[in-house]
Tab-separated table of C-alpha atoms in Angstrom:
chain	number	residue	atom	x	y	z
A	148	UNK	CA	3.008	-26.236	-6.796
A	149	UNK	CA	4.339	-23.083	-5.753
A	150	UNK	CA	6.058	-20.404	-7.605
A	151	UNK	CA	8.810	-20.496	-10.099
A	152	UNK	CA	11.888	-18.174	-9.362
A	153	UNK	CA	11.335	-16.330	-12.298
A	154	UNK	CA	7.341	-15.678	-10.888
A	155	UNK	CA	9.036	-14.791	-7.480
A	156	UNK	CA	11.330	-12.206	-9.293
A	157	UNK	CA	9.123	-10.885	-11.535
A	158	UNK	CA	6.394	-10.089	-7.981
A	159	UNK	CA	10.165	-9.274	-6.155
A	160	UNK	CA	10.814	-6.374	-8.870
A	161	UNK	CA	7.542	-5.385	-9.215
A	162	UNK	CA	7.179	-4.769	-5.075
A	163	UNK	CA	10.070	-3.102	-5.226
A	164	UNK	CA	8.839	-1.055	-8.271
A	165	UNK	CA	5.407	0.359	-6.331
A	166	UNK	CA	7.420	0.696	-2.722
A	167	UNK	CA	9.866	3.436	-4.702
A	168	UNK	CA	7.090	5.258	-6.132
A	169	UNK	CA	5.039	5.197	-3.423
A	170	UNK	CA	8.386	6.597	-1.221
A	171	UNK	CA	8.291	9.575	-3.844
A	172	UNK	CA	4.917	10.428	-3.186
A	173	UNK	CA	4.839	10.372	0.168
A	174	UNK	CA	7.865	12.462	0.144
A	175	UNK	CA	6.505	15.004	-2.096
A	176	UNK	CA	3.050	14.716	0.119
A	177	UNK	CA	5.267	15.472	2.987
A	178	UNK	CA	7.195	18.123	1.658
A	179	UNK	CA	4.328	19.608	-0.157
A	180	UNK	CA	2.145	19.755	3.579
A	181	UNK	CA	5.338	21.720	4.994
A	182	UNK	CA	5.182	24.116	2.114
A	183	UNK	CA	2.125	25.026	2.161
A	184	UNK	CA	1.543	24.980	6.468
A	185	UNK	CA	4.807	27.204	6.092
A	186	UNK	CA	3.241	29.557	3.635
A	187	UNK	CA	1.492	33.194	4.962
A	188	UNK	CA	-2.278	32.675	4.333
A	189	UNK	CA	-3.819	35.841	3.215
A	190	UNK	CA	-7.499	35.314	3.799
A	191	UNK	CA	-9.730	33.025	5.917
A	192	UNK	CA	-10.787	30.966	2.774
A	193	UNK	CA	-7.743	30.157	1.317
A	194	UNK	CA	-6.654	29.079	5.059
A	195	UNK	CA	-9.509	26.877	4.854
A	196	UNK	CA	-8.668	25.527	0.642
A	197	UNK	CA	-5.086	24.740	2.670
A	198	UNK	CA	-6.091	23.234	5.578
A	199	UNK	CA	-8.774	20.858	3.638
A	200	UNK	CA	-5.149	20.092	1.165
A	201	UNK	CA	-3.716	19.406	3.920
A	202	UNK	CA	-5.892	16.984	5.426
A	203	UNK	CA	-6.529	15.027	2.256
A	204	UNK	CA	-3.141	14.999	1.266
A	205	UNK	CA	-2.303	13.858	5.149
A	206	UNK	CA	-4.708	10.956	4.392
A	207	UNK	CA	-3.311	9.624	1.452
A	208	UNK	CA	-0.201	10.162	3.122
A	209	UNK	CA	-1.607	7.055	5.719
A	210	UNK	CA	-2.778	4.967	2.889
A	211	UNK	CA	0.572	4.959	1.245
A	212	UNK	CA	2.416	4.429	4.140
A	213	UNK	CA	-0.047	1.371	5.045
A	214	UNK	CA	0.640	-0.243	1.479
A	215	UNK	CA	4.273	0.490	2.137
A	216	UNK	CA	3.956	-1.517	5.121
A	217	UNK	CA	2.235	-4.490	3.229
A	218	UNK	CA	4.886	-4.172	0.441
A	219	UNK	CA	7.884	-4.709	3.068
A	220	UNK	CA	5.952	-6.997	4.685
A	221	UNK	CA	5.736	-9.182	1.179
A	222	UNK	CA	9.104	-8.725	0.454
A	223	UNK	CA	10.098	-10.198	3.817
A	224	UNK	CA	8.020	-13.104	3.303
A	225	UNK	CA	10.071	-13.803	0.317
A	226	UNK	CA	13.352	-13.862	1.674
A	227	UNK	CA	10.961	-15.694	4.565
A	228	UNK	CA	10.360	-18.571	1.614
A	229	UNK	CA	6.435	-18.002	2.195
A	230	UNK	CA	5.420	-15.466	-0.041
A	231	UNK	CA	2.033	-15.857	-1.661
A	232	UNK	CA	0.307	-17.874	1.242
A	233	UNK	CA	-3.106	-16.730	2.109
A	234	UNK	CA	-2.694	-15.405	5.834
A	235	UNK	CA	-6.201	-16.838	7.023
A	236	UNK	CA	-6.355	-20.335	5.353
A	237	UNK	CA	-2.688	-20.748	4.366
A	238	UNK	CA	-3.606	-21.760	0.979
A	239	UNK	CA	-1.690	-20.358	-2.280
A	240	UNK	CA	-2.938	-17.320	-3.750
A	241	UNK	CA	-3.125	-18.015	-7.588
A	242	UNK	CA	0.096	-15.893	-9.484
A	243	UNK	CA	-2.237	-13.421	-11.143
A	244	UNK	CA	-3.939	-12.443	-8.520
A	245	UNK	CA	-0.862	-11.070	-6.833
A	246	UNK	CA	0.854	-9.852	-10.548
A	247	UNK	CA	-1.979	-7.680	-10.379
A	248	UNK	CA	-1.635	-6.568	-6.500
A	249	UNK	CA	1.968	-8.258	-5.222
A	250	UNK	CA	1.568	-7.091	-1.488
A	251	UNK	CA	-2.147	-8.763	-1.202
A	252	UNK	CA	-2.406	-11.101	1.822
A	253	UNK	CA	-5.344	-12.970	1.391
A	254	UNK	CA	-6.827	-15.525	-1.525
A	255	UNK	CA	-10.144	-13.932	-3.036
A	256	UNK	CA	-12.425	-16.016	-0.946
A	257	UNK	CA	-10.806	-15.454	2.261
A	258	UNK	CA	-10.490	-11.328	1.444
A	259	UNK	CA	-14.124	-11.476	0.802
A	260	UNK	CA	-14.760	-12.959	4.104
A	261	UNK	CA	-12.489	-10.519	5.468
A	262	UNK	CA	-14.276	-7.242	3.798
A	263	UNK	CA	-17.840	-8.946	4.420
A	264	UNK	CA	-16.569	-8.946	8.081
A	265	UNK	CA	-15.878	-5.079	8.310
A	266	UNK	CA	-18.673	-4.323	6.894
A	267	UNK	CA	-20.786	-5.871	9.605
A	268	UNK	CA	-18.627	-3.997	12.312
């Protein structure tokens, strides 16, 4: 059956919705890291507090910019005309599952095949 226009604009806006707030945060992560890296550090601990910030905040950093990859990635695949296939068995992921996470590229049995599988790595 596919999806209606108005289900493809509704996922479109809401995309677009999570890719601008996750640009803002990794923005603010980035700007925030050269703050603080540009900062004087008075004592040994508080170089350490900074540099364990700094690495946690660097690592969300990566995880945002991965799901900002999967979000452009989505929205491409609806100007594409195949947004909302499963990548591994082509089939079409149901529209709540991907109202409740847009940029997902798997159906739920072929993601838990797919987390099952990197588990056993």
């Amino acid at each position: 059956m596919g999806l209606t226009k108005e289900q493809l604009a509704t996922l479109r806006d809401k995309l677009l919705q999570i890719r601008q707030a996750l640009v803002n945060d990794v923005d603010n992560i980035q700007k925030h890291s050269n703050d603080e890296f540009e900062s004087e550090v008075p004592d040994v601990n508080d170089d350490a507090s900074r540099t364990y910030s700094r690495t946690v905040m660097l690592s969300r950093g990566e995880v945002d910019r991965h799901q900002l990859k999967l979000i452009d990635e989505a929205l491409a695949s609806i100007e594409r005309g195949d947004y909302g296939t499963c990548t591994d068995c082509e089939s079409e992921i149901p529209f709540p599952r991907l109202l409740s996470v847009p940029y997902v590229e798997r159906c739920i049995d072929c993601m838990t095949k797919w987390e099952q599988s990197q588990t056993e790595r």
